[in-house]
Every structure is written in structure tokens, then in C-alpha cells.
Amino acid sequence: MPLNSRIERSIARAIAAGQRGQAPPKLAAALDYAVNPGGARIRSAISLSVSLACGDDQPVVSNAAATAIELVHCASLVHDDMPCFDNADIRRGKPSVHKAFGESLALLTGDSLIIMAFEVLASAAAAGPARAVGLIRILGESTGMPGGICAGQGWESEGKIDLGAYHRAKTGALFTAATRMGATAAGYEADAWAELGARIGEAFQVADDLRDALYDEETLGKPAHQDEVHNRPNAVSQLGVRGAIRRLEDMLSGAIASIPSCPGEAALCEMVRKEAERLTPVIPAQYLV
Amino acid sequence: MPLNSRIERSIARAIAAGQRGQAPPKLAAALDYAVNPGGARIRSAISLSVSLACGDDQPVVSNAAATAIELVHCASLVHDDMPCFDNADIRRGKPSVHKAFGESLALLTGDSLIIMAFEVLASAAAAGPARAVGLIRILGESTGMPGGICAGQGWESEGKIDLGAYHRAKTGALFTAATRMGATAAGYEADAWAELGARIGEAFQVADDLRDALYDEETLGKPAHQDEVHNRPNAVSQLGVRGAIRRLEDMLSGAIASIPSCPGEAALCEMVRKEAERLTPVIPAQYLV
């Protein structure tokens, strides 16, 4: 089955489990709305690609890892869009969850998706209990405090920002989780895979900064120029457009170079290369002179 | 070590782990603020009491279960107090988390505490991996969708409420989790313990309805008469004060009768009896005629 179908099927199964029986109908609908139609599913694609590169000997566990990462990512988008954070009306080209369902259901949607992510991993314990527990540990570490995406968001409320800790937590943690969890799901040691995730994460952050600065809301499918509006530290304000593009290219080369030896190494390099092309924004002519 | 000290020590250890290293300082402070000083810690006391009644052969796992339950309970209070839900300015006699730290940090505090609860359980896997996975499953089931406290809150956004599902999810789920997790932590089969938790949960809901109706904000340490203000279904409006008191007494007798056979059965009955006395509100004279 192609990578993307595996991810979509596994996500759909998790959402359906959260909607069964006597679930409150609006919250049940909001769960689905928050994760479908998805974005690029890039974090889960990375996780599953790493599992495949490591042999994918327990596909149920690999699917669970990829799904859990996507669920917490979607949860973070739902909470991040809320009025007390970015107050974003649009996400993936449609009204954000709090715009479509109201704030209280948006808050609960995020909470429920976080919890669902851990449930998905726990349910993989039947196939491999040690791996499931390892995955739950990594997911917790990369989403909560003191170093996960919650911590990253938390830095935005501080007067003095520790920029390194901020980026590592806000964006990096979940990419590092993706490669580490992909490896863990296939029975490989997680830590050797952290660098690949960290480099892809940094590249993704720079690409995101570039798109936020260069594209408009219609192209992005969400509000543009948010870094400038919220005066957030970003690669374009620090390095300029051309500097940021060079940084992006370096990071992706570093990512490919960091891939540990594994059965599917060549295919994984190819996947990262393709992802890199997709990530790199189309640069308006005036910056290419 | 007395039950309460075990719980407080274990909670303090979990919070400290969430604050270490490069954590954003305000969010780190908010985590502590949200759980300390605690309320009665009734859910974790029930969990640990059941573990003790079942032999408590893995104290580390019993402590983890009790702590995880308290963390998600505190998380639910933080989110529940926010303006999009109850908009409560006061909790446990001090400003609620969003009043003290702002809405965005309150949202992140709740998220972080939920995640921390799962991390605490995963860290108990070293002592007993099968039990840890069992605990994670029960915690997920009782906090998320379709039947956990998120589902319970979700019902409040519905025009037509399924009252049974609402109460089971909003209050009952975490009490049922407390007895089931207490038993699981000590290596006992969880399901036999569900009825005890369900009955204590129902009794607690009725007692809470009574206190909300009869007490003022100063006595409660949080806004009073909220059921009336938000027009929420409650035992006092359905049964009257005297009817609600009779219902409470019946439920607690039922709870004691439901305790499964276990080494510490007598002590557990005594604990539930004491808890029952503590739960029952002082009834103003006019209702006793």
C-alpha cells in the first residue's frame, strides 16, 4: 500500500474510534474536521518512511507511530489558531476549528486529539509492548513540558526568549519525534535518528518562514505575514530572503548526510530529496537577481 | 508513608520533571500553580486506596496511577475555568490559571498536564510494562473521546443532551478510572472495580450539585450557583434538596456494597465511609424540617 494511503487509513481508523457509541455529535464531527482533509502529513510521512527504511517489521506499530504524530500535530494547530494565540480564521483553506465549531469545542478537539494520540500508541502494545512504551515516552517528551511543542508555544509568552530552546521545542521537537518514533516502531534505537529529524525540522521552519514572508493568504491557505504581524523571530528577518534560501539548502544536505545506515537508506535519501524540493518555496524574481 | 504524603510527593516529582532544564519560566510556574495547593485529591486518594487494598505490590506503579489521575483532573479544571467554558475567576480560593497567567498559558498548562499524565504512566513501565500500558489505556478511555471527560464537556455544546452519557463521561469517567487504575496498578483485573468508581462518582456529582446550590462562593472557594447560572441539569433541580441527600446516601451504601473481595477490603470500606461523611454537605435547617 502506498505510504500516503497507509497514513490516511490509520488516521481514519483512529478518528472513527473516537466517534463511536455515545459520543457528543458536534465534538465527534470536529475531530474529523480538524484532521481532514489533511495537509502534507509531512511529519507522519517522515515517521513512516523511517520505519520503512528500518524494515517495517511491525506495520501496525509503524502506522500507530505515524498516526499519533499527525494527531498531536493537528491538535497543536487547532489550539494554536484559537483567539488567545494566533486568532487565525483560516486553516488549510477552510475556517479554522474554533471558527467552524466555536471556541469551547475547539479546545476540546485539541485535548481529545492529544489523548487519542496516546491511545493509538497504547493500542499498538498488543503487537509490541516495549516499542509502544518507547513511543509513548518519545511522544510525551516532544509534545509536553519542558521541551515539547507546548514548551515552544510557552516561550511566546516570555519577555526574554531563549531562541534555541524556542525553535527546538516549537517545531523541532515533533520532527525529531517523527524520525525517532519511526525508528522505534521498527525496533531500531531511537537516538541515532534524532539528527535527521532535527535537520528536517530546522529546514521546515526556514521554509515556513520563507512562505509566510513571500506568499499571500490564498496561496498559503492560512493567514500570511504572521511572523511580521506578531513580531516573531524568523529566518527571513534575520538572514534576508537569499540568506534564508541558502540556509535551507544547507540544512537539507545535512539532513541527507545524517541518515544512519539501514536497509532502506537509499530510498529514504530520495524521499528527503523530494521533500526538500516540495518544501522550497517559489522565489519571486526580484530576490534571484 | 501516609497516603496523602505519597500522593503529594509523587505529584511534586512529576511537576518538577516538567520544569527542568530549558523550560519557559511562566508556563513552568503555571504547571505548579495549577496543581498546588491541591483540593482534596479525592480521585488520586481513591486510586491509591484501591491499590493498597489490592496489596500495593508495585508502589511506584500505584503512585504513578494516582498522580496521572490527579494531573488530568487538574488539567480539566484549568480548561473548564477558561472564558469559553465556565469563565470562572476563582478556583480553590485563588485566581484561576487564566486569571493569574493569561488564557494562552492556561490553555498550554492544561495541554501540558494531560501529556504529563501519560508520561508519568509510561515512566512506570520500568517497574511493570504490562500494567503501565493497561493504565495508559484506561486513562485515555476516561479522558478523551468518545466517553471520557472531554466527551462529557462536549455534551454541554449539544442542544439535545444524552443525560446518562453526559454524567458518565463528565464526572463518572475519572472516578471509574480511579478505581480501575488503582486495581490495575496492583496487578488486579480492572473491570471488577468499575462499579465502585461509578457509584462514588455519582455520589460525588450529587454532593457537588448540593454544595453548588447550598453554599456561597466563599465557602466553596469557587463561584457558587453555577448550575443555575448555566442552566445545567443537576440533582437538586431534579430531586429537591432532601431528595438529593437521600440519593447521595443510597449511592454511598451501594458503593461500599460493591467493593470486590481483596486483602484490604475492610480498610477500603472504612475509607469510603469517611469520604462519604466528608462529601455530605452541611444542610441548612430549613431543609431538615
Coordinates of C-alpha atoms in Angstrom, one line a residue:
Chain A
M1 CA 0.0 0.0 0.0
P2 CA 1.4 3.5 -0.8
L3 CA 2.7 5.4 2.1
N4 CA 0.0 8.0 2.0
S5 CA -2.9 5.5 1.9
R6 CA -1.5 3.8 4.9
I7 CA -1.4 7.0 6.9
E8 CA -4.9 8.2 5.8
R9 CA -6.4 4.8 6.6
S10 CA -4.8 4.6 10.0
I11 CA -5.8 8.2 10.9
A12 CA -9.4 7.5 9.7
R13 CA -9.5 4.4 12.0
A14 CA -8.3 6.4 15.0
I15 CA -10.9 9.2 14.4
A16 CA -13.7 6.6 13.9
A17 CA -12.8 5.0 17.2
G18 CA -13.1 8.4 18.9
Q19 CA -16.6 8.9 17.4
R20 CA -18.2 5.6 18.2
G21 CA -21.0 4.8 20.6
Q22 CA -22.5 7.7 22.6
A23 CA -20.1 10.4 21.5
P24 CA -21.4 14.0 21.6
P25 CA -22.1 14.6 17.9
K26 CA -20.6 18.1 17.4
L27 CA -17.3 17.2 19.1
A28 CA -17.2 14.0 17.1
A29 CA -17.6 16.0 13.9
A30 CA -15.0 18.5 15.0
L31 CA -12.4 15.7 15.4
D32 CA -12.8 14.7 11.8
Y33 CA -12.9 18.3 10.6
A34 CA -9.6 19.0 12.4
V35 CA -7.6 16.3 10.7
N36 CA -9.4 16.0 7.3
P37 CA -8.6 16.9 4.6
G38 CA -5.1 16.9 5.9
G39 CA -2.1 19.0 4.9
A40 CA 1.0 17.3 3.5
R41 CA 1.0 14.9 6.5
I42 CA 4.8 15.6 6.4
R43 CA 5.6 14.5 10.0
S44 CA 3.8 11.2 9.7
A45 CA 5.3 10.6 6.2
I46 CA 8.7 11.1 7.7
S47 CA 7.9 8.7 10.6
L48 CA 6.6 6.0 8.3
S49 CA 9.4 6.5 5.8
V50 CA 11.9 5.9 8.6
S51 CA 10.0 2.8 9.8
L52 CA 10.1 1.5 6.2
A53 CA 13.8 2.3 5.9
C54 CA 14.3 0.3 9.1
G55 CA 12.5 -2.8 7.8
D56 CA 8.9 -2.1 9.0
D57 CA 8.7 -5.5 10.7
Q58 CA 5.6 -4.5 12.7
P59 CA 3.5 -2.4 10.3
V60 CA 0.7 -2.0 13.0
V61 CA 3.3 -0.3 15.3
S62 CA 4.7 1.9 12.4
N63 CA 1.2 3.0 11.5
A64 CA 0.4 3.9 15.1
A65 CA 3.6 6.0 15.4
A66 CA 2.8 7.9 12.2
T67 CA -0.8 8.4 13.2
A68 CA 0.0 9.6 16.8
I69 CA 2.4 12.2 15.4
E70 CA -0.2 13.6 13.0
L71 CA -2.9 13.7 15.7
V72 CA -0.8 15.8 18.1
H73 CA 0.3 18.0 15.2
C74 CA -3.4 18.6 14.2
A75 CA -4.2 19.2 17.9
S76 CA -1.5 21.9 18.1
L77 CA -2.8 23.6 15.0
V78 CA -6.3 23.7 16.5
H79 CA -5.1 25.2 19.8
D80 CA -2.6 27.5 18.0
D81 CA -5.4 29.0 15.8
M82 CA -7.5 30.0 18.8
P83 CA -8.1 33.7 19.6
C84 CA -5.7 33.6 22.6
F85 CA -2.8 32.5 20.3
D86 CA -2.8 33.4 16.6
N87 CA -6.5 34.1 16.3
A88 CA -6.4 32.6 12.8
D89 CA -9.8 32.3 11.0
I90 CA -8.5 30.1 8.2
R91 CA -6.5 26.8 8.1
R92 CA -5.8 24.6 5.1
G93 CA -8.1 26.8 3.1
K94 CA -11.2 26.4 5.3
P95 CA -12.5 28.1 8.5
S96 CA -10.3 27.1 11.5
V97 CA -12.0 24.7 14.0
H98 CA -13.0 27.5 16.5
K99 CA -14.5 29.5 13.6
A100 CA -16.5 26.4 12.4
F101 CA -17.4 24.9 15.8
G102 CA -16.8 27.6 18.5
E103 CA -14.0 28.0 21.0
S104 CA -15.1 25.5 23.6
L105 CA -15.4 22.7 21.0
A106 CA -12.0 23.7 19.5
L107 CA -10.4 23.5 22.9
L108 CA -11.9 20.1 23.5
T109 CA -11.0 18.9 20.0
G110 CA -7.3 19.7 20.7
D111 CA -7.5 17.9 24.1
S112 CA -9.2 14.9 22.6
L113 CA -6.7 14.6 19.7
I114 CA -3.8 14.7 22.2
I115 CA -5.3 12.0 24.3
M116 CA -6.2 10.0 21.1
A117 CA -2.6 10.0 20.1
F118 CA -1.5 8.3 23.3
E119 CA -4.4 5.8 23.0
V120 CA -3.3 4.9 19.4
L121 CA 0.2 4.1 20.7
A122 CA -1.2 2.1 23.7
S123 CA -3.3 0.1 21.4
A124 CA -0.2 -0.9 19.4
A125 CA 1.2 -2.5 22.6
A126 CA -0.5 -5.8 21.6
A127 CA 2.0 -6.1 18.7
G128 CA 5.0 -4.9 20.7
P129 CA 4.7 -3.6 24.3
A130 CA 8.2 -2.4 24.7
R131 CA 8.1 -0.5 21.4
A132 CA 4.7 1.0 22.4
V133 CA 6.0 2.3 25.7
G134 CA 9.1 3.7 24.0
L135 CA 6.8 5.5 21.5
I136 CA 4.7 6.9 24.3
R137 CA 7.8 8.3 26.1
I138 CA 9.1 10.0 22.9
L139 CA 5.7 11.5 22.1
G140 CA 5.3 12.8 25.6
E141 CA 8.8 14.3 25.6
S142 CA 8.2 16.0 22.3
T143 CA 4.7 17.4 22.9
G144 CA 4.7 18.4 26.6
M145 CA 7.0 20.3 29.1
P146 CA 9.8 21.1 29.4
G147 CA 10.9 20.6 25.8
G148 CA 8.0 19.7 23.6
I149 CA 5.6 21.8 21.4
C150 CA 3.8 23.1 24.5
A151 CA 7.1 24.5 25.8
G152 CA 7.7 26.0 22.4
Q153 CA 4.4 27.8 22.5
G154 CA 5.0 28.7 26.1
W155 CA 8.2 30.7 25.0
E156 CA 5.9 33.0 23.1
S157 CA 4.6 34.3 26.4
E158 CA 8.1 35.2 27.7
G159 CA 9.7 38.6 27.6
K160 CA 13.1 37.2 27.0
I161 CA 13.1 34.3 24.6
D162 CA 15.7 31.5 24.6
L163 CA 15.6 31.3 20.7
G164 CA 17.4 28.0 20.5
A165 CA 15.0 26.3 23.1
Y166 CA 12.1 28.0 21.4
H167 CA 12.7 26.6 17.9
R168 CA 13.9 23.2 19.1
A169 CA 10.6 22.9 21.1
K170 CA 8.1 24.6 18.9
T171 CA 8.9 23.0 15.5
G172 CA 11.9 20.8 16.0
A173 CA 10.6 18.5 18.7
L174 CA 7.9 17.0 16.6
F175 CA 10.2 16.4 13.6
T176 CA 12.8 14.8 15.9
A177 CA 9.9 12.7 17.3
A178 CA 9.0 11.7 13.8
T179 CA 12.3 10.1 13.0
R180 CA 12.9 8.7 16.5
M181 CA 9.4 7.2 16.6
G182 CA 9.7 5.8 13.1
A183 CA 12.9 4.0 14.1
T184 CA 11.5 2.9 17.5
A185 CA 8.4 1.5 15.8
A186 CA 10.6 -0.8 13.6
G187 CA 12.7 -1.9 16.6
Y188 CA 15.7 0.4 15.9
E189 CA 17.4 2.5 18.5
A190 CA 15.8 6.0 18.5
D191 CA 18.7 8.4 19.3
A192 CA 20.7 7.7 16.2
W193 CA 17.8 9.2 14.2
A194 CA 17.4 12.4 16.2
E195 CA 19.7 14.4 14.0
L196 CA 17.8 13.7 10.8
G197 CA 14.6 14.9 12.4
A198 CA 16.2 17.9 13.9
R199 CA 17.7 19.0 10.5
I200 CA 14.5 18.4 8.6
G201 CA 12.7 20.4 11.3
E202 CA 15.1 23.3 11.0
A203 CA 14.7 23.3 7.2
F204 CA 11.0 23.1 7.6
Q205 CA 11.0 26.1 9.9
V206 CA 13.1 28.2 7.5
A207 CA 10.8 27.1 4.6
D208 CA 7.8 28.1 6.6
D209 CA 9.3 31.4 7.4
L210 CA 10.0 32.0 3.7
R211 CA 6.5 31.0 2.7
D212 CA 5.0 33.2 5.4
A213 CA 7.0 36.2 4.2
L214 CA 6.7 35.6 0.4
Y215 CA 3.2 34.2 -0.2
D216 CA -0.3 35.6 0.3
E217 CA -3.2 34.1 2.2
E218 CA -4.8 32.5 -0.9
T219 CA -1.6 30.6 -1.8
L220 CA -0.9 29.6 1.8
G221 CA -4.4 28.5 2.7
K222 CA -3.9 30.4 6.0
P223 CA -3.2 34.0 7.1
A224 CA 0.2 35.3 5.6
H225 CA 2.9 37.5 7.1
Q226 CA 2.1 36.3 10.6
D227 CA 5.7 36.4 11.8
E228 CA 5.8 40.1 11.0
V229 CA 2.3 40.8 12.5
H230 CA 3.2 39.0 15.7
N231 CA 6.8 40.3 15.6
R232 CA 8.1 36.7 15.9
P233 CA 11.8 35.9 15.4
N234 CA 12.2 34.3 12.0
A235 CA 14.8 33.3 9.4
V236 CA 13.8 35.9 6.8
S237 CA 14.1 38.9 9.2
Q238 CA 17.5 37.5 10.4
L239 CA 19.1 36.4 7.2
G240 CA 17.1 38.1 4.4
V241 CA 15.3 36.0 1.7
R242 CA 18.5 34.9 -0.1
G243 CA 20.3 34.0 3.1
A244 CA 17.3 32.0 4.3
I245 CA 17.3 30.1 1.0
R246 CA 21.0 29.2 1.3
R247 CA 20.4 28.1 4.9
L248 CA 17.5 25.9 3.8
E249 CA 19.7 24.2 1.2
D250 CA 22.5 23.6 3.6
M251 CA 20.1 22.1 6.2
L252 CA 18.6 19.6 3.7
S253 CA 22.1 18.5 2.6
G254 CA 22.9 18.0 6.3
A255 CA 19.8 16.0 6.8
I256 CA 20.6 13.6 4.0
A257 CA 24.2 13.2 5.2
S258 CA 22.9 12.3 8.7
I259 CA 20.8 9.3 7.7
P260 CA 22.1 6.3 9.7
S261 CA 22.9 3.1 8.0
C262 CA 19.8 1.0 7.5
P263 CA 18.3 -1.4 4.9
G264 CA 16.3 1.3 3.1
E265 CA 18.9 4.1 3.2
A266 CA 18.8 4.9 -0.5
A267 CA 15.0 5.2 -0.7
L268 CA 15.0 7.4 2.4
C269 CA 17.6 9.8 0.9
E270 CA 15.4 10.0 -2.2
M271 CA 12.4 10.8 -0.1
V272 CA 14.1 13.6 1.8
R273 CA 15.4 15.0 -1.5
K274 CA 11.9 15.0 -2.9
E275 CA 10.5 16.6 0.3
A276 CA 13.2 19.2 0.0
E277 CA 12.1 20.2 -3.5
R278 CA 8.5 20.4 -2.3
L279 CA 9.5 22.5 0.7
T280 CA 11.5 25.1 -1.1
P281 CA 9.1 28.0 -2.0
V282 CA 9.0 29.5 -5.4
I283 CA 11.1 32.6 -5.1
P284 CA 9.8 35.9 -6.7
A285 CA 12.2 37.1 -9.4
Q286 CA 13.4 40.2 -7.5
Y287 CA 15.2 38.0 -4.9
L288 CA 17.0 36.0 -7.5
V289 CA 19.0 38.9 -9.1
Chain B
M1 CA 4.1 6.9 54.5
P2 CA 0.6 8.3 54.9
L3 CA -1.5 8.1 51.7
N4 CA -1.6 11.9 51.3
S5 CA 2.2 12.3 51.5
R6 CA 2.7 9.7 48.9
I7 CA 0.4 11.5 46.5
E8 CA 1.8 14.9 47.2
R9 CA 5.4 13.7 46.8
S10 CA 4.6 11.9 43.6
I11 CA 2.8 14.9 42.1
A12 CA 5.7 17.2 43.1
R13 CA 8.2 14.9 41.4
A14 CA 6.1 14.9 38.1
I15 CA 5.8 18.7 38.1
A16 CA 9.5 19.2 38.8
A17 CA 10.3 16.9 35.8
G18 CA 8.2 19.2 33.6
Q19 CA 10.0 22.3 34.8
R20 CA 13.6 21.1 34.5
G21 CA 16.2 22.4 32.0
Q22 CA 15.3 25.0 29.5
A23 CA 11.6 25.2 30.3
P24 CA 9.8 28.5 29.6
P25 CA 9.6 30.0 33.1
K26 CA 6.0 31.2 33.2
L27 CA 4.5 28.0 31.8
A28 CA 6.7 26.1 34.3
A29 CA 5.3 28.2 37.1
A30 CA 1.7 27.8 35.8
L31 CA 2.1 24.0 36.0
D32 CA 2.8 24.2 39.7
Y33 CA 0.1 26.8 40.3
A34 CA -2.5 24.6 38.6
V35 CA -1.9 21.6 40.9
N36 CA -0.8 23.2 44.2
P37 CA -2.1 23.7 46.8
G38 CA -4.4 20.8 45.7
G39 CA -8.0 20.2 46.6
A40 CA -9.0 17.0 48.4
R41 CA -7.1 15.0 45.8
I42 CA -10.1 12.7 46.1
R43 CA -9.6 10.9 42.8
S44 CA -6.0 10.0 43.5
A45 CA -6.8 9.1 47.1
I46 CA -9.4 6.6 45.7
S47 CA -6.9 5.2 43.2
L48 CA -4.1 4.7 45.8
S49 CA -6.6 3.3 48.4
V50 CA -7.7 0.7 45.9
S51 CA -4.0 -0.1 45.1
L52 CA -3.4 -0.5 48.8
A53 CA -6.5 -2.7 49.3
C54 CA -5.1 -4.9 46.4
G55 CA -1.7 -5.3 48.1
D56 CA 0.2 -2.4 46.5
D57 CA 3.0 -4.8 45.4
Q58 CA 4.5 -2.2 43.0
P59 CA 4.3 1.1 44.9
V60 CA 6.0 3.0 42.0
V61 CA 3.2 2.0 39.7
S62 CA 0.5 2.7 42.3
N63 CA 1.9 6.2 42.8
A64 CA 2.1 6.8 39.0
A65 CA -1.6 5.8 38.6
A66 CA -2.7 8.2 41.4
T67 CA -0.6 11.0 40.1
A68 CA -1.7 10.7 36.5
I69 CA -5.4 10.8 37.5
E70 CA -4.8 14.0 39.6
L71 CA -2.9 15.7 36.7
V72 CA -5.6 15.1 34.2
H73 CA -8.2 16.2 36.7
C74 CA -6.3 19.5 37.3
A75 CA -5.9 19.9 33.5
S76 CA -9.7 19.6 33.1
L77 CA -10.2 22.2 35.8
V78 CA -7.8 24.7 34.1
H79 CA -9.5 24.3 30.7
D80 CA -13.0 24.2 32.3
D81 CA -12.4 27.6 34.1
M82 CA -11.5 29.4 30.8
P83 CA -13.7 32.1 29.4
C84 CA -15.1 29.8 26.6
F85 CA -16.4 27.4 29.3
D86 CA -17.3 28.5 32.8
N87 CA -15.4 31.8 32.7
A88 CA -14.5 31.2 36.4
D89 CA -12.2 33.8 38.0
I90 CA -11.6 31.8 41.2
R91 CA -10.6 28.2 41.9
R92 CA -9.6 26.7 45.2
G93 CA -9.8 30.1 46.8
K94 CA -7.3 31.8 44.4
P95 CA -7.4 33.3 40.9
S96 CA -7.9 30.6 38.3
V97 CA -4.9 29.9 36.0
H98 CA -6.1 32.0 33.1
K99 CA -6.7 34.9 35.5
A100 CA -3.3 34.6 37.0
F101 CA -1.3 33.7 33.8
G102 CA -3.5 34.7 30.9
E103 CA -5.5 32.5 28.5
S104 CA -2.8 31.2 26.3
L105 CA -0.7 29.9 29.2
A106 CA -3.8 28.4 30.8
L107 CA -4.5 26.5 27.5
L108 CA -0.9 25.3 27.4
T109 CA -1.0 24.4 31.1
G110 CA -3.9 22.1 30.5
D111 CA -2.3 20.5 27.5
S112 CA 1.0 20.0 29.3
L113 CA -0.7 18.4 32.3
I114 CA -2.6 16.0 30.1
I115 CA 0.6 15.0 28.4
M116 CA 2.5 14.8 31.7
A117 CA -0.1 12.3 33.0
F118 CA 0.7 9.9 30.1
E119 CA 4.5 10.4 30.6
V120 CA 4.1 9.6 34.3
L121 CA 2.4 6.3 33.4
A122 CA 5.0 5.5 30.7
S123 CA 7.8 6.0 33.2
A124 CA 6.3 3.4 35.4
A125 CA 6.8 0.9 32.7
A126 CA 10.2 0.1 34.0
A127 CA 8.5 -1.5 37.1
G128 CA 5.8 -3.2 35.1
P129 CA 5.3 -2.7 31.4
A130 CA 2.0 -4.6 31.1
R131 CA 0.5 -2.6 33.9
A132 CA 1.7 0.7 32.6
V133 CA 0.1 0.0 29.2
G134 CA -3.1 -1.0 30.9
L135 CA -3.1 2.2 32.9
I136 CA -2.4 4.3 29.8
R137 CA -5.4 2.6 28.0
I138 CA -7.7 3.3 30.9
L139 CA -6.6 6.9 31.3
G140 CA -7.1 7.6 27.6
E141 CA -10.5 6.0 27.6
S142 CA -11.7 8.0 30.6
T143 CA -10.3 11.4 29.5
G144 CA -10.8 11.5 25.7
M145 CA -13.5 10.7 23.2
P146 CA -16.0 9.1 22.9
G147 CA -16.6 8.5 26.6
G148 CA -14.1 10.5 28.7
I149 CA -14.2 13.9 30.4
C150 CA -13.7 15.6 27.0
A151 CA -16.8 13.9 25.8
G152 CA -18.6 15.0 28.9
Q153 CA -17.7 18.6 28.3
G154 CA -18.6 18.2 24.7
W155 CA -22.2 17.3 25.6
E156 CA -22.5 20.9 27.0
S157 CA -22.3 22.2 23.4
E158 CA -25.2 20.0 22.3
G159 CA -28.8 21.1 22.0
K160 CA -30.1 17.7 23.0
I161 CA -28.2 16.2 25.9
D162 CA -27.9 12.5 26.5
L163 CA -28.0 12.9 30.3
G164 CA -26.7 9.5 31.1
A165 CA -23.8 9.7 28.7
Y166 CA -23.1 13.3 29.9
H167 CA -22.8 12.4 33.6
R168 CA -21.0 9.1 33.0
A169 CA -18.4 11.0 30.9
K170 CA -18.1 14.3 32.6
T171 CA -17.7 13.2 36.2
G172 CA -18.1 9.4 36.3
A173 CA -15.3 8.5 33.9
L174 CA -12.5 9.8 36.1
F175 CA -13.8 8.1 39.2
T176 CA -14.3 4.8 37.4
A177 CA -10.7 5.3 36.1
A178 CA -9.5 5.9 39.7
T179 CA -10.7 2.5 41.0
R180 CA -9.8 0.7 37.8
M181 CA -6.4 2.2 37.6
G182 CA -5.8 1.6 41.4
A183 CA -6.6 -2.1 40.8
T184 CA -4.5 -2.3 37.6
A185 CA -1.5 -0.7 39.3
A186 CA -1.6 -3.5 41.9
G187 CA -2.0 -6.3 39.3
Y188 CA -5.7 -6.8 39.8
E189 CA -8.3 -7.1 37.0
A190 CA -9.7 -3.6 36.4
D191 CA -13.3 -4.3 35.4
A192 CA -14.4 -5.7 38.7
W193 CA -13.6 -2.3 40.2
A194 CA -15.6 -0.2 37.8
E195 CA -18.8 -0.2 39.8
L196 CA -17.2 1.2 42.9
G197 CA -15.8 4.1 40.9
A198 CA -19.1 4.7 39.1
R199 CA -21.0 4.8 42.4
I200 CA -18.5 7.1 44.1
G201 CA -18.6 9.3 41.0
E202 CA -22.4 9.5 41.0
A203 CA -22.4 10.3 44.7
F204 CA -19.7 13.0 44.2
Q205 CA -21.8 14.6 41.4
V206 CA -24.9 14.8 43.7
A207 CA -22.8 16.1 46.6
D208 CA -21.3 18.7 44.2
D209 CA -24.7 19.7 42.9
L210 CA -25.8 20.1 46.6
R211 CA -22.8 22.2 47.5
D212 CA -23.2 24.4 44.4
A213 CA -26.9 25.0 45.3
L214 CA -26.5 25.5 49.1
Y215 CA -23.1 27.2 49.6
D216 CA -21.7 30.6 48.7
E217 CA -18.5 31.4 46.8
E218 CA -16.5 32.0 50.0
T219 CA -17.3 28.6 51.4
L220 CA -16.8 26.8 48.1
G221 CA -13.6 28.6 47.1
K222 CA -15.1 28.9 43.6
P223 CA -18.2 30.6 42.1
A224 CA -21.4 29.2 43.5
H225 CA -24.8 28.5 41.9
Q226 CA -23.1 27.7 38.5
D227 CA -25.6 25.0 37.6
E228 CA -28.4 27.5 37.9
V229 CA -26.5 30.3 36.1
H230 CA -25.6 28.0 33.2
N231 CA -28.9 26.1 33.3
R232 CA -27.2 22.8 33.7
P233 CA -29.1 19.6 34.5
N234 CA -28.4 18.8 38.2
A235 CA -29.7 16.6 41.1
V236 CA -31.1 19.5 43.2
S237 CA -33.3 20.8 40.4
Q238 CA -34.5 17.3 39.6
L239 CA -35.0 15.8 43.1
G240 CA -35.1 18.8 45.5
V241 CA -32.6 19.2 48.3
R242 CA -34.0 16.4 50.5
G243 CA -34.4 14.0 47.6
A244 CA -30.8 14.7 46.5
I245 CA -29.5 13.9 50.0
R246 CA -31.4 10.6 50.1
R247 CA -29.9 9.8 46.7
L248 CA -26.4 10.6 47.9
E249 CA -26.8 8.3 51.0
D250 CA -28.1 5.4 48.8
M251 CA -25.2 5.8 46.4
L252 CA -22.6 5.6 49.0
S253 CA -24.2 2.5 50.6
G254 CA -24.1 1.0 47.1
A255 CA -20.5 1.9 46.7
I256 CA -19.5 0.1 49.9
A257 CA -21.5 -2.9 48.9
S258 CA -19.8 -3.1 45.5
I259 CA -16.2 -3.4 46.8
P260 CA -14.7 -6.6 45.4
S261 CA -13.1 -9.1 47.7
C262 CA -9.4 -8.1 48.3
P263 CA -6.8 -8.2 51.1
G264 CA -7.6 -4.7 52.3
E265 CA -11.3 -4.8 51.9
A266 CA -12.2 -3.6 55.5
A267 CA -9.9 -0.6 55.4
L268 CA -11.2 0.4 52.0
C269 CA -14.8 0.3 53.2
E270 CA -13.8 2.5 56.1
M271 CA -12.1 4.9 53.8
V272 CA -15.2 5.2 51.6
R273 CA -17.4 5.7 54.7
K274 CA -15.1 8.6 55.9
E275 CA -15.1 10.1 52.4
A276 CA -18.9 9.9 52.4
E277 CA -19.1 11.9 55.6
R278 CA -16.7 14.5 54.2
L279 CA -18.7 14.7 51.0
T280 CA -22.1 15.2 52.5
P281 CA -22.7 19.0 52.7
V282 CA -23.9 20.7 55.9
I283 CA -27.6 21.1 55.2
P284 CA -29.3 24.4 56.2
A285 CA -32.0 23.9 58.9
Q286 CA -35.0 24.8 56.6
Y287 CA -34.3 21.7 54.5
L288 CA -34.3 19.4 57.5
V289 CA -37.9 20.0 58.7

